[in-house]
mmCIF file of C-alpha atoms in Angstrom:
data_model
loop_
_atom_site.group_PDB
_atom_site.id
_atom_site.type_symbol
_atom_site.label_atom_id
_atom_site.label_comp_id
_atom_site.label_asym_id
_atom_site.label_seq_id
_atom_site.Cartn_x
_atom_site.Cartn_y
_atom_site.Cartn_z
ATOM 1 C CA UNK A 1 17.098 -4.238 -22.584
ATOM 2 C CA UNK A 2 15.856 -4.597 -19.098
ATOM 3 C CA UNK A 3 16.301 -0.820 -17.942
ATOM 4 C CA UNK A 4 13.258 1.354 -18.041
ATOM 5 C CA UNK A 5 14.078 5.289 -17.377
ATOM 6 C CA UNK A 6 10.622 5.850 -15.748
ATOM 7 C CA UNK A 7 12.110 4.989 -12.440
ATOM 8 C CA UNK A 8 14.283 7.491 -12.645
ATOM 9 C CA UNK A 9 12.772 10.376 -14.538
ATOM 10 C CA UNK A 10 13.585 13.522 -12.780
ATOM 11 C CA UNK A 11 16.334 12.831 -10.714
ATOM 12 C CA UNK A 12 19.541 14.945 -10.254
ATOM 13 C CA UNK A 13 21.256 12.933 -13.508
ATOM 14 C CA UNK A 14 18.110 14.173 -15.654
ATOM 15 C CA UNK A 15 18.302 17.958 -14.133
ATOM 16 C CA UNK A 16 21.864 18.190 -15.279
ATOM 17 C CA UNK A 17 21.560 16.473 -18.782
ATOM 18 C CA UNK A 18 18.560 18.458 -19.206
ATOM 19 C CA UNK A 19 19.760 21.897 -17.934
ATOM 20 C CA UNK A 20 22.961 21.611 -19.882
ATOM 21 C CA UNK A 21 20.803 20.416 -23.404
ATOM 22 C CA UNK A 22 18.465 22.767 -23.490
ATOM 23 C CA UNK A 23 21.436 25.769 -23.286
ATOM 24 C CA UNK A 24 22.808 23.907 -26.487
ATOM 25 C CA UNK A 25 19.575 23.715 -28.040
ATOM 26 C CA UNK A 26 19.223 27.699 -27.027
ATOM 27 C CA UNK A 27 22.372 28.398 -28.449
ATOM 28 C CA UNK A 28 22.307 26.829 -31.698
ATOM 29 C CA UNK A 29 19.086 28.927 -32.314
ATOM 30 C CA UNK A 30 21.370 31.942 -32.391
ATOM 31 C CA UNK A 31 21.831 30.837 -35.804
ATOM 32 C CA UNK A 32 18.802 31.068 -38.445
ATOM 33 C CA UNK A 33 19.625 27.925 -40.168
ATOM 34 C CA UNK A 34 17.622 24.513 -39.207
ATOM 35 C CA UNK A 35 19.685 21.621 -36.747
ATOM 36 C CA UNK A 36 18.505 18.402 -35.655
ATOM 37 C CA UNK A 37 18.907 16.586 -32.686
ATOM 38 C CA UNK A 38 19.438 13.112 -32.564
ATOM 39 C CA UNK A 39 19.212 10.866 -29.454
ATOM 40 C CA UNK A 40 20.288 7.655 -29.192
ATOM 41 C CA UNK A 41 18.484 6.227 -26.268
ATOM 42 C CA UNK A 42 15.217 8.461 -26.627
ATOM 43 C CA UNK A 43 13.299 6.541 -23.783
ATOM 44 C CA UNK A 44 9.379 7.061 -24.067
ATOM 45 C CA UNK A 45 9.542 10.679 -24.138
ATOM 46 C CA UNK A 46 7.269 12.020 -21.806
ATOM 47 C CA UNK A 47 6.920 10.432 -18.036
ATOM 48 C CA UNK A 48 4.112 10.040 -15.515
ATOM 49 C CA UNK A 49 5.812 10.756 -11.930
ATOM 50 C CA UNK A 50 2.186 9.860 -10.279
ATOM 51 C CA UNK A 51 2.761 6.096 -12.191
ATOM 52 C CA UNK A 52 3.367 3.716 -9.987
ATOM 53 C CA UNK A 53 7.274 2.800 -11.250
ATOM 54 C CA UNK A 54 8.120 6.708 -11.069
ATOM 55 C CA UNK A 55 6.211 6.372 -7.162
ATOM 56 C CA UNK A 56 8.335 3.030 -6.249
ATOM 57 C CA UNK A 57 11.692 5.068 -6.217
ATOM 58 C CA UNK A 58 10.297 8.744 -5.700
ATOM 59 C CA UNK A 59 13.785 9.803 -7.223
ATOM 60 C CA UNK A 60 12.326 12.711 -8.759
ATOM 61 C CA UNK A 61 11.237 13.968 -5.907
ATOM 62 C CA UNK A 62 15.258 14.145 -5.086
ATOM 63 C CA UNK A 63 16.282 16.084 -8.465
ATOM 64 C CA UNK A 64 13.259 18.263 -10.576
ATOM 65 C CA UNK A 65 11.430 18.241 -7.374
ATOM 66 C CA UNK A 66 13.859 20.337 -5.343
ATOM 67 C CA UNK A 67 14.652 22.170 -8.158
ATOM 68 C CA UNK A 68 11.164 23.830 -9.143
ATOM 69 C CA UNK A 69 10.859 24.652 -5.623
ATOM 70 C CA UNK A 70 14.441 26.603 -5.064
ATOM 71 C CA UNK A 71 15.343 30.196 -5.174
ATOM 72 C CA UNK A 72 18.047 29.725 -7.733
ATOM 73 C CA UNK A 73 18.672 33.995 -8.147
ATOM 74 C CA UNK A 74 18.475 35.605 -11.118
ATOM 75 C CA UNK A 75 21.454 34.507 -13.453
ATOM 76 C CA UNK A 76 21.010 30.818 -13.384
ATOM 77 C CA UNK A 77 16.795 31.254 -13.198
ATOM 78 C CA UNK A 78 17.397 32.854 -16.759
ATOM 79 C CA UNK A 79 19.613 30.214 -17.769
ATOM 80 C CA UNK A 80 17.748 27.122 -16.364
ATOM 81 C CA UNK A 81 14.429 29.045 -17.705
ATOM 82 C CA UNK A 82 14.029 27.234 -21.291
ATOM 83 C CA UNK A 83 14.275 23.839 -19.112
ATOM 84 C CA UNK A 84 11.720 24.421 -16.091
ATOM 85 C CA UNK A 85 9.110 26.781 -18.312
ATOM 86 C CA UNK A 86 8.824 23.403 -20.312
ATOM 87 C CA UNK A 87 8.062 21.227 -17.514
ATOM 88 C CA UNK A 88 5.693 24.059 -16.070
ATOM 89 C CA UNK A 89 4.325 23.939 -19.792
ATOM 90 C CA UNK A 90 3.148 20.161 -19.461
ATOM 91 C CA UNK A 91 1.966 20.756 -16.136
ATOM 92 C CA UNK A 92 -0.054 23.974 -16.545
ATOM 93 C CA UNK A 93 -2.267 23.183 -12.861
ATOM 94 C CA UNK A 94 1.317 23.323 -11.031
ATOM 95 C CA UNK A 95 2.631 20.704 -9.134
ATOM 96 C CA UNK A 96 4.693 18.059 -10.983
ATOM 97 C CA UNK A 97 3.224 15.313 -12.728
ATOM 98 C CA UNK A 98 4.959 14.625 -15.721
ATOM 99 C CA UNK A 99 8.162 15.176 -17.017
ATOM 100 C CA UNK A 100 9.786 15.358 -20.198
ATOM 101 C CA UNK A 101 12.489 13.135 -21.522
ATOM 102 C CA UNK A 102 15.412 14.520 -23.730
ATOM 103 C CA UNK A 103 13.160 13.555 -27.185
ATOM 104 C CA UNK A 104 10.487 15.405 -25.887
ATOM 105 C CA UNK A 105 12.626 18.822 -24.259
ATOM 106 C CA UNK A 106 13.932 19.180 -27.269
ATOM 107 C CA UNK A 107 10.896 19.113 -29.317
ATOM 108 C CA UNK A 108 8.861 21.473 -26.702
ATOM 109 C CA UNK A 109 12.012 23.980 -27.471
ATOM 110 C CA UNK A 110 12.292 23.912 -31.118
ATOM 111 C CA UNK A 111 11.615 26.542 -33.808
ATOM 112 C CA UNK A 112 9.505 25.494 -37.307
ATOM 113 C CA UNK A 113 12.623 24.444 -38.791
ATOM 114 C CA UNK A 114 14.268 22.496 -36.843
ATOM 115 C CA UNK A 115 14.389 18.390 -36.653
ATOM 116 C CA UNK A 116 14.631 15.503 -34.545
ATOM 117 C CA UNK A 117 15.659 11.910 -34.861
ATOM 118 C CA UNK A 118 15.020 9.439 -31.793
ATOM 119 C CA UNK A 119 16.047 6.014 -31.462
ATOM 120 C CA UNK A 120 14.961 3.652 -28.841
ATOM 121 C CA UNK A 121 15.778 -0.454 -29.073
ATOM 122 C CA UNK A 122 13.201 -1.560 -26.207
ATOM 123 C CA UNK A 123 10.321 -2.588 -28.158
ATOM 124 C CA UNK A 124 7.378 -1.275 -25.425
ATOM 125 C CA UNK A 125 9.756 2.028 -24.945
ATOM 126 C CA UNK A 126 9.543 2.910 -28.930
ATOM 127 C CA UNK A 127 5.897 1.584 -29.517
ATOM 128 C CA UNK A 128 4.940 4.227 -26.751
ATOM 129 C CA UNK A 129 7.329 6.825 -28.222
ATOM 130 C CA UNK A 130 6.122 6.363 -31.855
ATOM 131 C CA UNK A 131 2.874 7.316 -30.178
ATOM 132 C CA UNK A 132 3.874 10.352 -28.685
ATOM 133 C CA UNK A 133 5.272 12.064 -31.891
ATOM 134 C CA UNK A 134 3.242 10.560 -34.577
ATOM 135 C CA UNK A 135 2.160 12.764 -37.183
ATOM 136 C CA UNK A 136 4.516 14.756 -36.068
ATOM 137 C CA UNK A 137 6.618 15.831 -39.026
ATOM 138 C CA UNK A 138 9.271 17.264 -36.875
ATOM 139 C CA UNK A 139 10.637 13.973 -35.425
ATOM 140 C CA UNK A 140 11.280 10.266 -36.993
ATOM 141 C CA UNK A 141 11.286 8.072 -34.163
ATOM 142 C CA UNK A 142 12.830 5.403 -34.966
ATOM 143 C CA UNK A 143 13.503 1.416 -33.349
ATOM 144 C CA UNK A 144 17.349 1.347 -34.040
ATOM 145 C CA UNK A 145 19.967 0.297 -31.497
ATOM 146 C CA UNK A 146 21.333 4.346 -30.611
ATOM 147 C CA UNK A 147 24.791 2.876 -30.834
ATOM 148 C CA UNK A 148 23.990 1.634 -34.818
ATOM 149 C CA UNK A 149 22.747 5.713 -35.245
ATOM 150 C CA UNK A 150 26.280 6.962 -34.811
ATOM 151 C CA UNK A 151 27.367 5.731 -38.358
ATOM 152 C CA UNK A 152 23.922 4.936 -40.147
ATOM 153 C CA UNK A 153 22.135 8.444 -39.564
ATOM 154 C CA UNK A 154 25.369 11.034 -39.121
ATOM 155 C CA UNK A 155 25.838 13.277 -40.853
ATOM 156 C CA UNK A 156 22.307 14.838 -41.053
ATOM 157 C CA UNK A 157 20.901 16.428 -43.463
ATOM 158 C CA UNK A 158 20.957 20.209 -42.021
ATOM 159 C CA UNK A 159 24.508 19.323 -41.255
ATOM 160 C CA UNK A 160 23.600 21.496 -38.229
ATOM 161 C CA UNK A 161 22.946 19.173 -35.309
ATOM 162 C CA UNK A 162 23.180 17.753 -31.141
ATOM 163 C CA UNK A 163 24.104 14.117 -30.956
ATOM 164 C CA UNK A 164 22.673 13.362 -27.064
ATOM 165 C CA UNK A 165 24.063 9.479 -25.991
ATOM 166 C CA UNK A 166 22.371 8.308 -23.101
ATOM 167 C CA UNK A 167 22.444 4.759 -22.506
ATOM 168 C CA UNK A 168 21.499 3.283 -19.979
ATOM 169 C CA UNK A 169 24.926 1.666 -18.278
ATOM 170 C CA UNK A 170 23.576 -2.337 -18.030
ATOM 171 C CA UNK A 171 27.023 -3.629 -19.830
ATOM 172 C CA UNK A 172 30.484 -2.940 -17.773
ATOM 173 C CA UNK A 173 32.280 -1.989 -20.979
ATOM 174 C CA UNK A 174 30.032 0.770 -21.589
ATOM 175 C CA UNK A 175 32.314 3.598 -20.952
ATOM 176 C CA UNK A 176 34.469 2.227 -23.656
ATOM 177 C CA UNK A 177 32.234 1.743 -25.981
ATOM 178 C CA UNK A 178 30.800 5.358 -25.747
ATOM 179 C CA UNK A 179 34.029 7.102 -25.949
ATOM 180 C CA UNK A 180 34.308 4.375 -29.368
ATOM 181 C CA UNK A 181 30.987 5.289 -30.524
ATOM 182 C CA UNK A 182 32.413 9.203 -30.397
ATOM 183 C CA UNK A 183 35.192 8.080 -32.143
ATOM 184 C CA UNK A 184 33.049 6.554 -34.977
ATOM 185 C CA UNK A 185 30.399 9.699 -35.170
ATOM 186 C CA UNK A 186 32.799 12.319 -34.832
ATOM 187 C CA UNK A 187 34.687 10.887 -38.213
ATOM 188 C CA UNK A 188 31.561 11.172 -39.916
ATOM 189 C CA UNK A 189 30.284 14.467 -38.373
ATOM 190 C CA UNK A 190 33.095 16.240 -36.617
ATOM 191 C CA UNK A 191 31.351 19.899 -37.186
ATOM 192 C CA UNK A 192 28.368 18.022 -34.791
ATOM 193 C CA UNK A 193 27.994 19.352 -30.903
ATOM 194 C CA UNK A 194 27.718 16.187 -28.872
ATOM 195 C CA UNK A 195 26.645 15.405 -25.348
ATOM 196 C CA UNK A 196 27.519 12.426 -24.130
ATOM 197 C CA UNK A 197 26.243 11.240 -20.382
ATOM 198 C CA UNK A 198 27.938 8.814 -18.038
ATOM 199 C CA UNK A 199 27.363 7.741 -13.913
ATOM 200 C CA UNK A 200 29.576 8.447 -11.530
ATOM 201 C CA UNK A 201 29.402 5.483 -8.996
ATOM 202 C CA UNK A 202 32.075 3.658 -6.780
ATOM 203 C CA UNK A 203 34.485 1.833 -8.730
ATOM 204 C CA UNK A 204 33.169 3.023 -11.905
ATOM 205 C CA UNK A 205 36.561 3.212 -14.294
ATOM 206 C CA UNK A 206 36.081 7.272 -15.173
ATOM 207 C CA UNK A 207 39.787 8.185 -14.833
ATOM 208 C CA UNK A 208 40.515 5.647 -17.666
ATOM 209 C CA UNK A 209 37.611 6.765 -19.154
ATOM 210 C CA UNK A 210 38.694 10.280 -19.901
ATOM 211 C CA UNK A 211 41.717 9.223 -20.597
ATOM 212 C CA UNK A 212 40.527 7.528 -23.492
ATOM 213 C CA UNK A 213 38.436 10.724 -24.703
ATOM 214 C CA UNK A 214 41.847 12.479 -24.053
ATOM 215 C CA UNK A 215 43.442 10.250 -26.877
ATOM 216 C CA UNK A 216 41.076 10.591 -29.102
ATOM 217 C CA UNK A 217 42.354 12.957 -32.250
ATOM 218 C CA UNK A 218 38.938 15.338 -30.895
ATOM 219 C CA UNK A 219 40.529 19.499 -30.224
ATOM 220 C CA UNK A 220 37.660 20.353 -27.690
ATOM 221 C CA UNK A 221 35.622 18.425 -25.381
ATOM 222 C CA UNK A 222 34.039 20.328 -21.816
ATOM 223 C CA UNK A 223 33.593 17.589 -18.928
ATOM 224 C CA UNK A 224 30.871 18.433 -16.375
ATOM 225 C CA UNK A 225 30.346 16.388 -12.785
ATOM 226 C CA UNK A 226 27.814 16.753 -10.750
ATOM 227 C CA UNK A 227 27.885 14.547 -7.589
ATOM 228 C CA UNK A 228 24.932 14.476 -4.811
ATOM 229 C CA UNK A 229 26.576 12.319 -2.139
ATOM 230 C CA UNK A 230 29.568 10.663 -0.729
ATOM 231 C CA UNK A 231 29.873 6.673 -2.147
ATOM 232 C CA UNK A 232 30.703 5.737 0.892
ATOM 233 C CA UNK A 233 29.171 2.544 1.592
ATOM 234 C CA UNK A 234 26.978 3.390 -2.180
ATOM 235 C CA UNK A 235 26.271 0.853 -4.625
ATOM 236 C CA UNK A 236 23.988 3.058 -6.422
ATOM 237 C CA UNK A 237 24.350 6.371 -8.667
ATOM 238 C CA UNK A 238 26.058 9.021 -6.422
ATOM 239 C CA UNK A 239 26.407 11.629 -9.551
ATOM 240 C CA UNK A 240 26.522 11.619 -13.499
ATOM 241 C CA UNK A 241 28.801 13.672 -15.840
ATOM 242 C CA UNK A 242 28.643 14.908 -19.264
ATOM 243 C CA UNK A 243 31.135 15.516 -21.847
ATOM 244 C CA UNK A 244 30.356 18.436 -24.136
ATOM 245 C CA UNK A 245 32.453 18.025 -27.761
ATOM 246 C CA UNK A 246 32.582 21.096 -29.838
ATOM 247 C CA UNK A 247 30.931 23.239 -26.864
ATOM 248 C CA UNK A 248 29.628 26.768 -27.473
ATOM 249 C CA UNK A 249 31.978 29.363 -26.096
ATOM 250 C CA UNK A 250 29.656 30.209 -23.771
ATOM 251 C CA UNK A 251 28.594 27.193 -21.844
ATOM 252 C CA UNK A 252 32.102 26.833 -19.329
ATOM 253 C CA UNK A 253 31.093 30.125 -18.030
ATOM 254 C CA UNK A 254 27.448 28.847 -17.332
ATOM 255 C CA UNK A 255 28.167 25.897 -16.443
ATOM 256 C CA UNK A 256 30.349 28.330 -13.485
ATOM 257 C CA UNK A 257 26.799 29.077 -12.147
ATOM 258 C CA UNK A 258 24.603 26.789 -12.933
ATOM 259 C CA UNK A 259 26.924 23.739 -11.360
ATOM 260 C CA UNK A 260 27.405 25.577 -7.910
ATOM 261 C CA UNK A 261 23.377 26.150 -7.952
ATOM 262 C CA UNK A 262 22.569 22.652 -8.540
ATOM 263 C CA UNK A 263 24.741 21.207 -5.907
ATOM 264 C CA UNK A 264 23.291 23.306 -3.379
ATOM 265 C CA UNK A 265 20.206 22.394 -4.100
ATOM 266 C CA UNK A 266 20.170 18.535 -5.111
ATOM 267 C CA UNK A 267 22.987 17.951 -2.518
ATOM 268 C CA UNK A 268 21.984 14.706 -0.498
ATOM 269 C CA UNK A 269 24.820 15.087 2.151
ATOM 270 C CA UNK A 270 27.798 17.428 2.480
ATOM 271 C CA UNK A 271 29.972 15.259 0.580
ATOM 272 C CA UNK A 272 28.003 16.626 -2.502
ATOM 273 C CA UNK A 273 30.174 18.755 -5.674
ATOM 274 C CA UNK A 274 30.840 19.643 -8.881
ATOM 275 C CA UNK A 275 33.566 20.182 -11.227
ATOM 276 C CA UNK A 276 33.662 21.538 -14.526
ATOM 277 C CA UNK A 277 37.053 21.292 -16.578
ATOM 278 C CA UNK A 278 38.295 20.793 -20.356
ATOM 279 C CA UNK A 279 39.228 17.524 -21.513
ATOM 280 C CA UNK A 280 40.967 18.676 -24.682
ATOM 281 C CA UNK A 281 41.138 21.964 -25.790
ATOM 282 C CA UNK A 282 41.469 25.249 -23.165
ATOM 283 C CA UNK A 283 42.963 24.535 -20.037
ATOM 284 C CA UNK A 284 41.137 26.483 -17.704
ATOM 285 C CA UNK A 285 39.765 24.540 -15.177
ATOM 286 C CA UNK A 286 36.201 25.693 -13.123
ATOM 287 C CA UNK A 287 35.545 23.428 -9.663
ATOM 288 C CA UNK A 288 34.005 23.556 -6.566
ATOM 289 C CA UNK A 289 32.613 21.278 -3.581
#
């Protein structure tokens, strides 16, 4: 209960979970019927980088910041477009002041018919996101623990949807209990696409922790790794990963240029890389440093 995302809205861990979310959202418009999203740890939705929290670690400045600046070529400017035309969208005098959080992405992408569900437990974190969407009768925001959503609100409705699980790290079992939590939604919704984020940090258990995804009785699940600098002497976030479950077909081979674009740019030192393999499923494995 005492993290607060605004500090680190925008860095490299947002440009990756962001990037890779709005290509699922993109690709599950392929289809004419209606999907929701539903994120578990929804944040306040839309940051102020000019605030003075977002100023106090200027990590943006280290992640979106580079990126709207870079000549990213052709191929992965069309595939990062849906992402960085809605942060130009919110800030239509250029420049980068605010930035939106997964909640609010998602809604900035959506067609008439599709839904979202957001849950936030902080009570000044859903009181400002309740804000932001209401009378908005494409999203129920809602002040739930996220982890409590993976039973009470799966399957949804559309049974068509993107479970995102964010949170924010502050226990030490909390790789365990998101690979559990997948465990418990994907018995209730296993047709569901979910993206689940973790940090990469020193001594952070991830080799156990993908072990555990491996044994779970899930056929696909796409792991990507983005990491920005060596942990040498690092206490702090050095990278973040995502697992994918029930990817789209498509997404390994952009993830095969989008990753080596984002580690160029975003690199803090030239211990930065990335790596995308599968967990379960196809065997093929994409990586590069």
């Amino acid at each position: 209960m005492n993290y607060r995302h605004i500090y680190h809205a925008g860095n490299f861990a947002d440009v990756l979970k962001h990037a890779v979310l709005a290509r699922l959202i993109r690709y599950m418009q392929k289809k004419e019927g209606a999907f929701r999203v539903l994120d578990t740890h929804a944040g306040i939705g839309l940051y102020d980088l000019s605030s003075e929290e977002a100023q106090k670690t200027g990590e943006w400045q280290d992640g979106i910041g580079k990126l709207m600046e870079a000549d990213l070529g052709a191929q992965v400017s069309e595939l990062l477009e849906p992402y960085l035309s809605a942060i130009r969208e919110l800030n239509p005098e250029g420049g980068i002041r605010f930035y939106p959080g997964s909640p609010k992405l998602a809604r900035m992408l959506f067609r008439p018919q599709d839904r979202l569900s957001a849950m936030e437990l902080h009570p000044e974190d859903f009181a400002r996101l309740h804000r932001l969407f209401e009378g908005d009768h494409h999203a129920r925001v809602t002040e739930l623990d996220g982890w409590l959503a993976l039973g009470a609100h799966l399957p949804p409705k559309e049974k068509r949807g993107i479970v995102l699980a964010d949170p924010p790290f502050e226990e030490e079992d909390e790789y365990e209990r998101l690979a559990r939590g997948l465990e418990k939604a994907y018995r209730r919704f296993p047709g569901g696409t979910y993206c689940l984020w973790y940090p990469l940090k020193k001594g952070a258990p991830i080799k156990e922790f993908h072990e555990t995804l491996q044994g779970l009785d899930i056929p696909k699940m796409l792991c990507a790794e983005l990491t920005v600098r060596s942990d040498r002497g690092m206490t702090g976030l050095t990278g973040s990963g995502l697992v994918i479950v029930n990817p789209p077909f498509t997404l390994k081979d952009e993830l095969h240029q989008m990753l080596p674009a984002l580690k160029d740019h975003l690199a803090q030192d030239r211990f930065a890389s990335h790596r995308a393999f599968w967990l379960r499923g196809e065997n093929k494995t994409v990586k590069g440093d």
